[in-house]
C-alpha positions as a LaTeX table, in Angstrom:
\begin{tabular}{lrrr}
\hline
Residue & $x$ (\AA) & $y$ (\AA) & $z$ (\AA) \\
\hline
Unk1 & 29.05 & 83.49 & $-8.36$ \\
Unk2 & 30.58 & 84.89 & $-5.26$ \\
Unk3 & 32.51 & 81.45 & $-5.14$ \\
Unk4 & 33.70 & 81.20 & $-8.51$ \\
Unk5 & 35.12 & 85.13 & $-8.20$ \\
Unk6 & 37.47 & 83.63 & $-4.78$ \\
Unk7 & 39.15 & 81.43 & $-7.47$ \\
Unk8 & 42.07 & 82.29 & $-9.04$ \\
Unk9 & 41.35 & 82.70 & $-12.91$ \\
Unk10 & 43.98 & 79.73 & $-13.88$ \\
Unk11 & 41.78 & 77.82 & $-11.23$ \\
Unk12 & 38.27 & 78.73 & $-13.26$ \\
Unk13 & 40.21 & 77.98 & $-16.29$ \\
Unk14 & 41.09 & 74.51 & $-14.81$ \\
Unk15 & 37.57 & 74.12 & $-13.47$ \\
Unk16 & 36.13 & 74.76 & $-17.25$ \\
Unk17 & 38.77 & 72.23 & $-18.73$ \\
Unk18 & 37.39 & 69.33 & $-16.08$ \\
Unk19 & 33.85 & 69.84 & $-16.31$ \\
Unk20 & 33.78 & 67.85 & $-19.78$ \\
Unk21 & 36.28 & 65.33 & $-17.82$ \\
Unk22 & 33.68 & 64.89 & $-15.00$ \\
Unk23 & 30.66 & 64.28 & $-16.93$ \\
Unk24 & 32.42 & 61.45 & $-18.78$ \\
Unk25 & 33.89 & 60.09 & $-15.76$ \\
Unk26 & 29.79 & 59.85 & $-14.51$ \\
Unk27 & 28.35 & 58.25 & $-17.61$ \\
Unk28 & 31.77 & 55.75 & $-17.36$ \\
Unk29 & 30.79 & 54.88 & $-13.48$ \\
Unk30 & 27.17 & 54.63 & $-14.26$ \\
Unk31 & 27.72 & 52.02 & $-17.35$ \\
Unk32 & 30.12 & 50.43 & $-14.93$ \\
Unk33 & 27.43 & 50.10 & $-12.68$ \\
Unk34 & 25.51 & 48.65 & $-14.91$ \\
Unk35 & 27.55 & 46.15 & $-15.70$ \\
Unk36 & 28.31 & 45.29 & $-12.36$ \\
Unk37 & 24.51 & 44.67 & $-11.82$ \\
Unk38 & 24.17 & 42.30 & $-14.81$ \\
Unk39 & 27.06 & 40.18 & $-13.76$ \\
Unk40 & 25.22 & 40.00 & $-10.02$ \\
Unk41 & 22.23 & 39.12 & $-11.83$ \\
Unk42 & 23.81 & 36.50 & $-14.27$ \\
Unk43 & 25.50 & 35.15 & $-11.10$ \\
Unk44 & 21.71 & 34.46 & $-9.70$ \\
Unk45 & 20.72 & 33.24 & $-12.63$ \\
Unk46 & 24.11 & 30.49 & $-13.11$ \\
Unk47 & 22.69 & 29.26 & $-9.55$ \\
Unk48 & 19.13 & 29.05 & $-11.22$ \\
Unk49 & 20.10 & 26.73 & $-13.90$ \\
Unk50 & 22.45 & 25.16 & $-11.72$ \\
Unk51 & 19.26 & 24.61 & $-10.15$ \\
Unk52 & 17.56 & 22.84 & $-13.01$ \\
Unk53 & 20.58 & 20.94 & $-13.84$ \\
Unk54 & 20.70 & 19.14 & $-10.64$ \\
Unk55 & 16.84 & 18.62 & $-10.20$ \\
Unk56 & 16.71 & 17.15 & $-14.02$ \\
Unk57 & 18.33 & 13.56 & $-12.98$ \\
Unk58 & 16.34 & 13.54 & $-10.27$ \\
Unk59 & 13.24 & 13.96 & $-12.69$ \\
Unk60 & 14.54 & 11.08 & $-15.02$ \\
Unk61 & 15.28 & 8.90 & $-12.09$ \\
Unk62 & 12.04 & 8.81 & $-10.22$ \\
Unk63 & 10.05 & 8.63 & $-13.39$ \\
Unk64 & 11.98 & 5.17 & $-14.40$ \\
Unk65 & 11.25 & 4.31 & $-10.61$ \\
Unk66 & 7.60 & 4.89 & $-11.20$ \\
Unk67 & 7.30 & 3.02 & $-13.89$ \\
Unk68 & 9.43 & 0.20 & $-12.07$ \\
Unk69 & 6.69 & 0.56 & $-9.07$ \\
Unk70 & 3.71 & 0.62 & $-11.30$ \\
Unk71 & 5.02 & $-3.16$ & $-12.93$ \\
Unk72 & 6.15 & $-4.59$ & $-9.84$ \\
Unk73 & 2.49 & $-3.69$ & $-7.94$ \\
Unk74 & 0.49 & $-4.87$ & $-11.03$ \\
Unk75 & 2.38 & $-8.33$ & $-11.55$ \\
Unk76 & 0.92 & $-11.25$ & $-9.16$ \\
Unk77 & 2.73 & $-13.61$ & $-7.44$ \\
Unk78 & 4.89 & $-15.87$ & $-9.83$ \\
Unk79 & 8.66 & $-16.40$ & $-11.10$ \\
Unk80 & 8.06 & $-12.96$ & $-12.50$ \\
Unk81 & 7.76 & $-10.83$ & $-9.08$ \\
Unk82 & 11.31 & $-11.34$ & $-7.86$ \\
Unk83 & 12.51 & $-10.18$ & $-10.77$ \\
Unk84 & 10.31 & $-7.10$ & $-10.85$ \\
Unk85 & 11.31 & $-6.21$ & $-7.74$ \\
Unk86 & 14.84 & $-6.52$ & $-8.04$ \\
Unk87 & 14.33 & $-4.07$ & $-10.98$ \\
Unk88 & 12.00 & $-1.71$ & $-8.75$ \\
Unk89 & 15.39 & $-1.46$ & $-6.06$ \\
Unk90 & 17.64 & $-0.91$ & $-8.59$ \\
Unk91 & 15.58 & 1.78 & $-10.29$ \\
Unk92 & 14.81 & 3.27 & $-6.84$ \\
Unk93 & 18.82 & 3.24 & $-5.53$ \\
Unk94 & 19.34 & 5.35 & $-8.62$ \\
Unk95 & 16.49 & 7.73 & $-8.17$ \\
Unk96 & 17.84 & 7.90 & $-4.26$ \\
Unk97 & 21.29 & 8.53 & $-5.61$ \\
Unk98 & 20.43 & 11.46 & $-7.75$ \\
Unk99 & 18.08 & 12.87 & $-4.89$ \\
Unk100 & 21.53 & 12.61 & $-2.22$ \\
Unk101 & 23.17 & 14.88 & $-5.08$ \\
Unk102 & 20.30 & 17.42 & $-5.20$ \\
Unk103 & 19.74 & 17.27 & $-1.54$ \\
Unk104 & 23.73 & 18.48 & $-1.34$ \\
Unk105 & 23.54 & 20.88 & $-3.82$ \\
Unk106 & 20.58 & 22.43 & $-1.87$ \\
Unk107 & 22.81 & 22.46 & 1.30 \\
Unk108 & 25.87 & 24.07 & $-0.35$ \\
Unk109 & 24.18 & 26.80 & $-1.71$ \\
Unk110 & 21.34 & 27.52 & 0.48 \\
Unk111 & 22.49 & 31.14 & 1.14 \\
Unk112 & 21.87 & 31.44 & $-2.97$ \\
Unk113 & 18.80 & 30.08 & $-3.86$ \\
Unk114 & 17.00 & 31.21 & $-0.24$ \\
Unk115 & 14.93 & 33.79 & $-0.23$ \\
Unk116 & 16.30 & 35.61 & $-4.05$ \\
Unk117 & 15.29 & 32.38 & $-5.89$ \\
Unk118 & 13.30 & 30.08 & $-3.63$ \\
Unk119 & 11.21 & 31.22 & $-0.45$ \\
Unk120 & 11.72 & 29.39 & 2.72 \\
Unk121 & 8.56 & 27.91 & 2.77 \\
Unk122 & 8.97 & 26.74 & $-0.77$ \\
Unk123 & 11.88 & 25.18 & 0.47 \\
Unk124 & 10.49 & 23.46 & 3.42 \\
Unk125 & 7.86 & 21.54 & 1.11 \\
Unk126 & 10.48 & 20.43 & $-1.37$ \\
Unk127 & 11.86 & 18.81 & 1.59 \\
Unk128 & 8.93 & 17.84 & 2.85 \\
Unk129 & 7.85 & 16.40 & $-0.15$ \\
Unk130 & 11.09 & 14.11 & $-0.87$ \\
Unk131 & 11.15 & 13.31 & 2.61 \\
Unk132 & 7.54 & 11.08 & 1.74 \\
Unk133 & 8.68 & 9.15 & $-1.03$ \\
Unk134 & 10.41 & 6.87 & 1.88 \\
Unk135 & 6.47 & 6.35 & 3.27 \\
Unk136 & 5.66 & 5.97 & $-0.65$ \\
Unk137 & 8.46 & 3.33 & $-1.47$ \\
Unk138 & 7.35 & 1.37 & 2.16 \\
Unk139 & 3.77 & 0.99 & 0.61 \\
Unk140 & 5.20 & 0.06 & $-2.62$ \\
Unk141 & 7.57 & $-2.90$ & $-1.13$ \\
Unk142 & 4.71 & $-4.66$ & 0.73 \\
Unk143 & 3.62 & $-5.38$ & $-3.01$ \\
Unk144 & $-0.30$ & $-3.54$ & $-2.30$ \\
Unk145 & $-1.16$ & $-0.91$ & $-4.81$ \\
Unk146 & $-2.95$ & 1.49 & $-1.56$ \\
Unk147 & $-2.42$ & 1.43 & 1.85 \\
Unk148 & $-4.05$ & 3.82 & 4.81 \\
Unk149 & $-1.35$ & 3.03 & 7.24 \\
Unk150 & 1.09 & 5.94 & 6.73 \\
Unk151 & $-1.96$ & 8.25 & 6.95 \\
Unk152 & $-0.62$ & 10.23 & 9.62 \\
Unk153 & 3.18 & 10.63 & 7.81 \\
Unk154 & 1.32 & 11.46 & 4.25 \\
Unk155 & $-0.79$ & 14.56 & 5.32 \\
Unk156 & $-3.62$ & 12.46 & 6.30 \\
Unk157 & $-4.17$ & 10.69 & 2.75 \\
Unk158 & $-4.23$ & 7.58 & 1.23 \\
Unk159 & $-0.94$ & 6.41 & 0.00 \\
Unk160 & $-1.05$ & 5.23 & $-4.02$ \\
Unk161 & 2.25 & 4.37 & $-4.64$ \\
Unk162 & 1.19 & 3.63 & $-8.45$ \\
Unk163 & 0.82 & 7.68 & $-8.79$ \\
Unk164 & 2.08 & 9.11 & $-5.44$ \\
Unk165 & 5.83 & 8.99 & $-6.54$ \\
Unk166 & 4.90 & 10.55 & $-10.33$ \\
Unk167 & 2.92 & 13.49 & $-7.87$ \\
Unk168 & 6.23 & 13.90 & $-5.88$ \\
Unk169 & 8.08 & 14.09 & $-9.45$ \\
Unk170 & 5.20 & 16.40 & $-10.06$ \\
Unk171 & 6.00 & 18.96 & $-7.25$ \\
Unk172 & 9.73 & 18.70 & $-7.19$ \\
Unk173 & 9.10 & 19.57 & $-11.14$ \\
Unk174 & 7.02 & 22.72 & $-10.30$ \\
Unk175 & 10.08 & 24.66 & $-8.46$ \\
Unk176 & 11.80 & 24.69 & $-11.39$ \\
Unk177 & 8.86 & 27.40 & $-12.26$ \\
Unk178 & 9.92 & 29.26 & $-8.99$ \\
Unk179 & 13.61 & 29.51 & $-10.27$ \\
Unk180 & 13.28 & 30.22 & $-13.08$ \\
Unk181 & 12.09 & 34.05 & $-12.45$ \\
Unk182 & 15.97 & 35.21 & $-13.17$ \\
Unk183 & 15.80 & 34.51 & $-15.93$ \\
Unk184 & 13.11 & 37.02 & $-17.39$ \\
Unk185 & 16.25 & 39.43 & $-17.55$ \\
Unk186 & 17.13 & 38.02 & $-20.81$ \\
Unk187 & 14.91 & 37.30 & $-23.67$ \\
Unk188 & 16.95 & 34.90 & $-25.29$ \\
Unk189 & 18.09 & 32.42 & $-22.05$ \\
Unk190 & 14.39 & 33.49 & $-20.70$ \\
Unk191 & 12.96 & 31.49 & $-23.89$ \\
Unk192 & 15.35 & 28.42 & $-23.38$ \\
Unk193 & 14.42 & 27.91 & $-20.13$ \\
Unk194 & 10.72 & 28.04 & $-19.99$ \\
Unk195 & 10.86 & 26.06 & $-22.94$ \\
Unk196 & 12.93 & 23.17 & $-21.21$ \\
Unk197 & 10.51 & 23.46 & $-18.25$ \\
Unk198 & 7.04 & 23.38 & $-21.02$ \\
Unk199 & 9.35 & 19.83 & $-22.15$ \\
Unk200 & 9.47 & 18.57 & $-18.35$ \\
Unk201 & 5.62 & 19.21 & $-18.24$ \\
Unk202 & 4.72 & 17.21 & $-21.92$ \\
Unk203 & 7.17 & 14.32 & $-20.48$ \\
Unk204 & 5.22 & 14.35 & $-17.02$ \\
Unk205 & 1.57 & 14.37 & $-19.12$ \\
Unk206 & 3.46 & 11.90 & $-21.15$ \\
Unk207 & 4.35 & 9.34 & $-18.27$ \\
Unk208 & 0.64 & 9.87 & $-17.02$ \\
Unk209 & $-1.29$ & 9.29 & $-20.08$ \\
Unk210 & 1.15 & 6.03 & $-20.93$ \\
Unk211 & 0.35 & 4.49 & $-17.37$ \\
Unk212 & $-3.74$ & 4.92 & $-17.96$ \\
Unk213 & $-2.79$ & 3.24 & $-21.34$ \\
Unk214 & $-1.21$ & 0.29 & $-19.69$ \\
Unk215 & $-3.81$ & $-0.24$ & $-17.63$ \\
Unk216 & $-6.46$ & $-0.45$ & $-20.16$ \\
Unk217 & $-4.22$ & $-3.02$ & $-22.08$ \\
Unk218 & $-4.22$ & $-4.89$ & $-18.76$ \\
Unk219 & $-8.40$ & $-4.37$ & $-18.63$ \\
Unk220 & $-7.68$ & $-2.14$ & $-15.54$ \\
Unk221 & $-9.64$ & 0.51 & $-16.31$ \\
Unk222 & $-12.71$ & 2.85 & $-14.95$ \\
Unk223 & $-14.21$ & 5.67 & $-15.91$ \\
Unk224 & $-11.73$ & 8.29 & $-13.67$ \\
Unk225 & $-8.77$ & 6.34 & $-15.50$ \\
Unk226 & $-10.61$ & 7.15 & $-19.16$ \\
Unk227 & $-10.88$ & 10.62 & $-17.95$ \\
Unk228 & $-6.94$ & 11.32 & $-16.59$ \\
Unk229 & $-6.21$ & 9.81 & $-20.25$ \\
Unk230 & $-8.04$ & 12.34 & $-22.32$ \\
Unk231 & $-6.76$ & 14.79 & $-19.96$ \\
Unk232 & $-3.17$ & 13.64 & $-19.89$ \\
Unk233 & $-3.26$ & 13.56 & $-23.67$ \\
Unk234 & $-4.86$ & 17.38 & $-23.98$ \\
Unk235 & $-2.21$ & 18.60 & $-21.33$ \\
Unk236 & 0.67 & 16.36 & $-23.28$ \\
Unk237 & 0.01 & 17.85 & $-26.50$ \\
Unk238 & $-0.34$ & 21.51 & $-25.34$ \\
Unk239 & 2.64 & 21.83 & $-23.60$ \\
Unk240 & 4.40 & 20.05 & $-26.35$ \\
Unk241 & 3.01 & 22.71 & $-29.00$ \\
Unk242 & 4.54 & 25.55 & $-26.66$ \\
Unk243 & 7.61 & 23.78 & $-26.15$ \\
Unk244 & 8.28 & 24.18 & $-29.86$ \\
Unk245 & 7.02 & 27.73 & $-30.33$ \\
Unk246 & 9.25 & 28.81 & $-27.98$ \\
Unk247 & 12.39 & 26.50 & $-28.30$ \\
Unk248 & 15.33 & 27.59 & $-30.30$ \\
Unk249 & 16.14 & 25.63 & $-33.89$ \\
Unk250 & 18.56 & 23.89 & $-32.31$ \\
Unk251 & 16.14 & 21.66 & $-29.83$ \\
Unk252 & 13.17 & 21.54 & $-32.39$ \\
Unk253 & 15.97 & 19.73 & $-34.34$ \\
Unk254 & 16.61 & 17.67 & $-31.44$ \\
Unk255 & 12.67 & 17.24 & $-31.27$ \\
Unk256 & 12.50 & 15.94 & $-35.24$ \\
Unk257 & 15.29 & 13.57 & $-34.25$ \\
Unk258 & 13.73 & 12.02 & $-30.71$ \\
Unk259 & 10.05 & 12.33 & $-30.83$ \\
Unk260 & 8.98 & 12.60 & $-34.30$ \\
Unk261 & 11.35 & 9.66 & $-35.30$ \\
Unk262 & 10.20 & 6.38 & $-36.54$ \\
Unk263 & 6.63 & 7.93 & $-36.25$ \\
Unk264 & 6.50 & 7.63 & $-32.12$ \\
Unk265 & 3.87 & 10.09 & $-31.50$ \\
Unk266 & 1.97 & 9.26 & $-34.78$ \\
Unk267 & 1.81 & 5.41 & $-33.48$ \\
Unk268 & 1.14 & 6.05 & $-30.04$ \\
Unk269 & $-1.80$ & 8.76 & $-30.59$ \\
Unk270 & $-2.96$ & 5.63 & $-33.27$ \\
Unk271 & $-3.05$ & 3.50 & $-29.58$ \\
Unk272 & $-4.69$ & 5.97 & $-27.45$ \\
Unk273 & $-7.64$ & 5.81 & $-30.31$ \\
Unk274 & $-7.48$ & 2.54 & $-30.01$ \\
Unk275 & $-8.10$ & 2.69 & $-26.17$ \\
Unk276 & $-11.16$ & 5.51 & $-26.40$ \\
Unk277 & $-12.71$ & 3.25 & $-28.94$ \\
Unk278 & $-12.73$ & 0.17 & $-27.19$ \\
Unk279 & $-13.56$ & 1.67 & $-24.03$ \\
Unk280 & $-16.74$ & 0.32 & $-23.29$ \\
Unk281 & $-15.57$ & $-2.98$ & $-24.06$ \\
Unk282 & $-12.64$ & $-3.15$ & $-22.20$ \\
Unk283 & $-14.14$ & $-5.02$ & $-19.01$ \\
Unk284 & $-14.87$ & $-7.68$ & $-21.26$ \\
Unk285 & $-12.65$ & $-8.30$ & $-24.54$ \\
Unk286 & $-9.12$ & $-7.59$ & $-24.51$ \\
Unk287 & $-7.49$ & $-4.78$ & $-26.07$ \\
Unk288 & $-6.46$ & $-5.63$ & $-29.97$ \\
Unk289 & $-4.16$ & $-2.46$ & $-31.13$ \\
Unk290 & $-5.03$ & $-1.59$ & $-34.20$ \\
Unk291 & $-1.43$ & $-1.91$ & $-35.77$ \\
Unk292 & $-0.94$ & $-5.07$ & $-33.87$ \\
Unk293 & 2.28 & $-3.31$ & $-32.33$ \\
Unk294 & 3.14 & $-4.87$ & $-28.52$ \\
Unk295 & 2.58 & $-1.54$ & $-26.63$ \\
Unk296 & 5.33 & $-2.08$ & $-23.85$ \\
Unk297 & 8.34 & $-0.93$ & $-26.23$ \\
Unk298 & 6.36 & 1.75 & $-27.53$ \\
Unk299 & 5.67 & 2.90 & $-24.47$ \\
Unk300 & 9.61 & 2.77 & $-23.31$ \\
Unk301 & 10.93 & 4.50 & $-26.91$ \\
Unk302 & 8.78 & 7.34 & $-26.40$ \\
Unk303 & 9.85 & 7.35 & $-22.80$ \\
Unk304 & 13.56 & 7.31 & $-23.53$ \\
Unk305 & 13.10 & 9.48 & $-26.57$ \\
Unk306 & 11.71 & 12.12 & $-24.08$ \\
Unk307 & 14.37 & 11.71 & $-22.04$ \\
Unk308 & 17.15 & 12.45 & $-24.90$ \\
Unk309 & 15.48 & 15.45 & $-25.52$ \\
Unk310 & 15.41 & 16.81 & $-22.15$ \\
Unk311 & 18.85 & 16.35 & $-21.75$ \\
Unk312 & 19.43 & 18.06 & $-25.34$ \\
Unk313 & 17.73 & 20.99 & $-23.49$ \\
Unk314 & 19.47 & 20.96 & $-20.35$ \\
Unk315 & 22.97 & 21.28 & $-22.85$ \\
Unk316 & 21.69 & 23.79 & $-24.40$ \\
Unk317 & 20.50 & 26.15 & $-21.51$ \\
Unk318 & 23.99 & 25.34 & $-19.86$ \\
Unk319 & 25.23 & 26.04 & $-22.38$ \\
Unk320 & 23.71 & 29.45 & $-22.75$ \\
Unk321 & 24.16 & 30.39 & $-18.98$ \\
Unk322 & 28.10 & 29.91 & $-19.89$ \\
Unk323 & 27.30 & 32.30 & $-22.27$ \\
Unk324 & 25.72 & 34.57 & $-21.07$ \\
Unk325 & 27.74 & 34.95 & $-17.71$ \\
Unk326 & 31.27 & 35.28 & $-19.81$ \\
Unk327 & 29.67 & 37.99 & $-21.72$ \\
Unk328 & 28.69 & 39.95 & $-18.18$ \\
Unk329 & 32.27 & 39.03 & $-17.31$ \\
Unk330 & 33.74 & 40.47 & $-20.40$ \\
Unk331 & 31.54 & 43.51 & $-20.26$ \\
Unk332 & 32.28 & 44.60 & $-16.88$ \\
Unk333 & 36.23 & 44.91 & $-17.55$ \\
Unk334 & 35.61 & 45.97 & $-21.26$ \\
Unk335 & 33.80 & 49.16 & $-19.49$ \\
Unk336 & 36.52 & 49.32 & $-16.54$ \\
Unk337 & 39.42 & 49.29 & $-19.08$ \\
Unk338 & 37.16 & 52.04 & $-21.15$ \\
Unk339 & 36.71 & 54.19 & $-18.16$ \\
Unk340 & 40.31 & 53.86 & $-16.93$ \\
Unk341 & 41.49 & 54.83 & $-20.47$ \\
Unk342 & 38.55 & 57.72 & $-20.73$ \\
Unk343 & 39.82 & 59.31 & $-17.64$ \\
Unk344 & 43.42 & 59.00 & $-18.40$ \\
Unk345 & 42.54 & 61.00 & $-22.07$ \\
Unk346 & 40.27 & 63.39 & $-20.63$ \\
Unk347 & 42.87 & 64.30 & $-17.81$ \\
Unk348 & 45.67 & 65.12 & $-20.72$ \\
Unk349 & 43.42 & 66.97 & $-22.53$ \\
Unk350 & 42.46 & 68.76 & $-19.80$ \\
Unk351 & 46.20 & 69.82 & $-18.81$ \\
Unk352 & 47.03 & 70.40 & $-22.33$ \\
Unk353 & 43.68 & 73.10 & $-22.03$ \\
Unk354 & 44.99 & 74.82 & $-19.10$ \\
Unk355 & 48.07 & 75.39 & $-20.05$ \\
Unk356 & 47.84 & 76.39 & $-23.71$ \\
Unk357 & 45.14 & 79.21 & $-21.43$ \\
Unk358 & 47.58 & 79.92 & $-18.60$ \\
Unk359 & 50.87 & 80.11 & $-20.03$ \\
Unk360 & 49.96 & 83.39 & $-21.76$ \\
Unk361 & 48.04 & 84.87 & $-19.54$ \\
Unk362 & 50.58 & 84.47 & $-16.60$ \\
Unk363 & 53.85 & 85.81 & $-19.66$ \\
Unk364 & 50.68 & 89.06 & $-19.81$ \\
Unk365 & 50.65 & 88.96 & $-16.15$ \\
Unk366 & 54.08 & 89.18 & $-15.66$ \\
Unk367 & 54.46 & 91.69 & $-18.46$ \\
Unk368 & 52.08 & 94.15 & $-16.97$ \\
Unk369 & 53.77 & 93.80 & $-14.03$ \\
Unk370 & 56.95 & 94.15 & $-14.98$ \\
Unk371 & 55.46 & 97.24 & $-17.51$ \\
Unk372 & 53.97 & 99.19 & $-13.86$ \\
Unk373 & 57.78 & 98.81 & $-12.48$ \\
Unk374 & 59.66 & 99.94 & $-15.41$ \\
Unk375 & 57.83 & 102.21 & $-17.35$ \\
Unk376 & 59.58 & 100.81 & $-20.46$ \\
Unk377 & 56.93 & 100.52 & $-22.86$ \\
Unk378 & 58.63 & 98.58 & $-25.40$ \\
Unk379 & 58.25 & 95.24 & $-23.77$ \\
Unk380 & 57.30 & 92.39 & $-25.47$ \\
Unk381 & 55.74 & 89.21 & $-24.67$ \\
\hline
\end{tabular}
């Protein structure tokens, strides 16, 4: 109180007029703030995706190159083999191309994704991990389907080239669950995402279950191999079901149109029945499919139709992560220009206040004054 009373009464007046002024001015800075913080975060979460969008050829790639391995290891020696290898090193230079591109991306923005989207020893076992796939690919060129030779470079384990590159796929697939933590802060991209990521896990189940089913039309089979296919097919069909629940119209569209086309699921689940009921048999009769349709092309269309779809995904979380960061963009200057125009109101209003106030009281001021020199008591104001 003692402070206020050392201010001049047009100064009390002024400091009344800019309270109102001042508290706007706060809730402006703090929504600024705000915004501020959701374009940082949308800027994390555009290197997330770009994350994803980088990794996904990579995915494609090395699951054509295991399927590439897995027919090149199982053929025997014949007219066949050179061909099947030619088509293993062309499979594998594009798998090794798309990893180069991934492998850059991870250099260029290092400072990004380490530690706010992936930890450092996350990191060190993604690069770990790719860095075996050259021990994997040396097993897989001297044409055996195991070797123990690379023991010491492979952590010590057997190397199954067959599977080993699909388990690489495997890990270098489970990072996109580390990166994909950003994008929690919005409901709508949050969906998209782990949606593309439950699509990447049905594809992987997918590529695992057709393999098994391969090998049983081949009589390779055993009773771990029965097993991984009834498991493959439980984990293919889950993550399918919460791919859909939790994908947008737009991709469950895409879904209708890929994998429920022509009947591809219905005719392959009609073939893995066909497997599990000729099981026991297998050693001994060869595989008859019950629709009598060759099981290599089905195999590939389901393949490829995952594929499509996966890339439908990817478009559409780009898509959204454009999106989303323009409207961050937009809604940081949209609450700059509102500020800047808030303050620029307030302030008039303010002036107009103290004056309309002041004026008066310094024309009574000077009256008074004028009223103790004088004595003439017919002043006016």
């Amino acid at each position: 109180m003692t402070i206020l009373r050392s201010f001049s009464i047009k100064a009390r007046i002024a400091l009344l007029a800019l309270l109102p002024t001042l508290l706007a001015l706060l809730f402006a800075l703090q929504q600024l703030y705000g915004g501020i913080q959701l374009r940082q975060q949308m800027a994390q979460l555009g290197t997330a995706i770009s994350y994803i969008q980088q990794l996904a050829p990579v995915l494609d790639a090395l699951e054509s190159e295991q399927h590439a391995v897995t027919v090149y290891v199982d053929m025997a020696e014949g007219d066949a083999l050179a061909q099947a290898r030619q088509t293993m090193l062309t499979e594998r230079d594009a798998a090794s191309s798309a990893l180069q591109q991934f492998e850059s991306f991870l250099q260029q923005h290092a400072a990004e994704l380490q530690p706010a989207i992936i930890s450092e020893s996350d990191m060190r076992q993604l690069h770990k991990r790719m860095g075996q796939l050259a021990v994997v690919r040396r097993v897989a060129d001297s044409h055996r389907d195991h070797a123990d030779d690379f023991k010491a470079e492979y952590d010590n384990n057997t190397v199954w080239p067959k599977v080993d590159i699909g388990r690489i796929r495997q890990d270098l697939l489970k990072s996109i669950s580390l990166v994909l933590l950003p994008t929690a802060s919005d409901q709508q991209l949050g969906r998209t995402a782990n949606a593309y990521y439950l699509l990447l896990q049905a594809q992987s189940a997918s590529a695992l279950l057709h393999s098994a089913i391969t090998e049983a039309t081949q009589q390779k089979v055993s009773p771990y191999a029965f097993g991984q296919m009834m498991q493959n097919r439980a984990l293919e069909e889950a993550y399918r079901a919460l791919f859909v629940e939790y994908a947008p119209a737009s991709l469950r569209d895409a879904y209708a149109d890929t994998l429920l086309k022509d009947g591809l699921l219905d005719r392959t689940t009609r073939v893995y029945w066909d497997v599990f009921d000729l099981f026991k048999s297998l050693e001994t009769t060869p595989l008859q499919l019950s629709s009598g349709e060759p099981w290599p092309p089905l195999s590939n269309a389901v393949r490829q139709a995952y594929q499509s779809l996966g890339r439908s995904a990817l478009d559409e979380l780009v898509t959204l992560k454009e999106q989303k960061m323009a409207e961050a963009a937009s809604q940081v200057l949209h609450t700059a220009l509102i500020l800047a125009g808030l303050l620029l109101v307030m302030s008039g209003i303010a002036v107009l206040v103290v004056r309309s106030i002041s004026q008066p009281l310094e024309a009574s001021v000077r009256l008074f004054n004028q009223l103790a020199a004088s004595k003439e008591m017919g002043l006016r104001l």
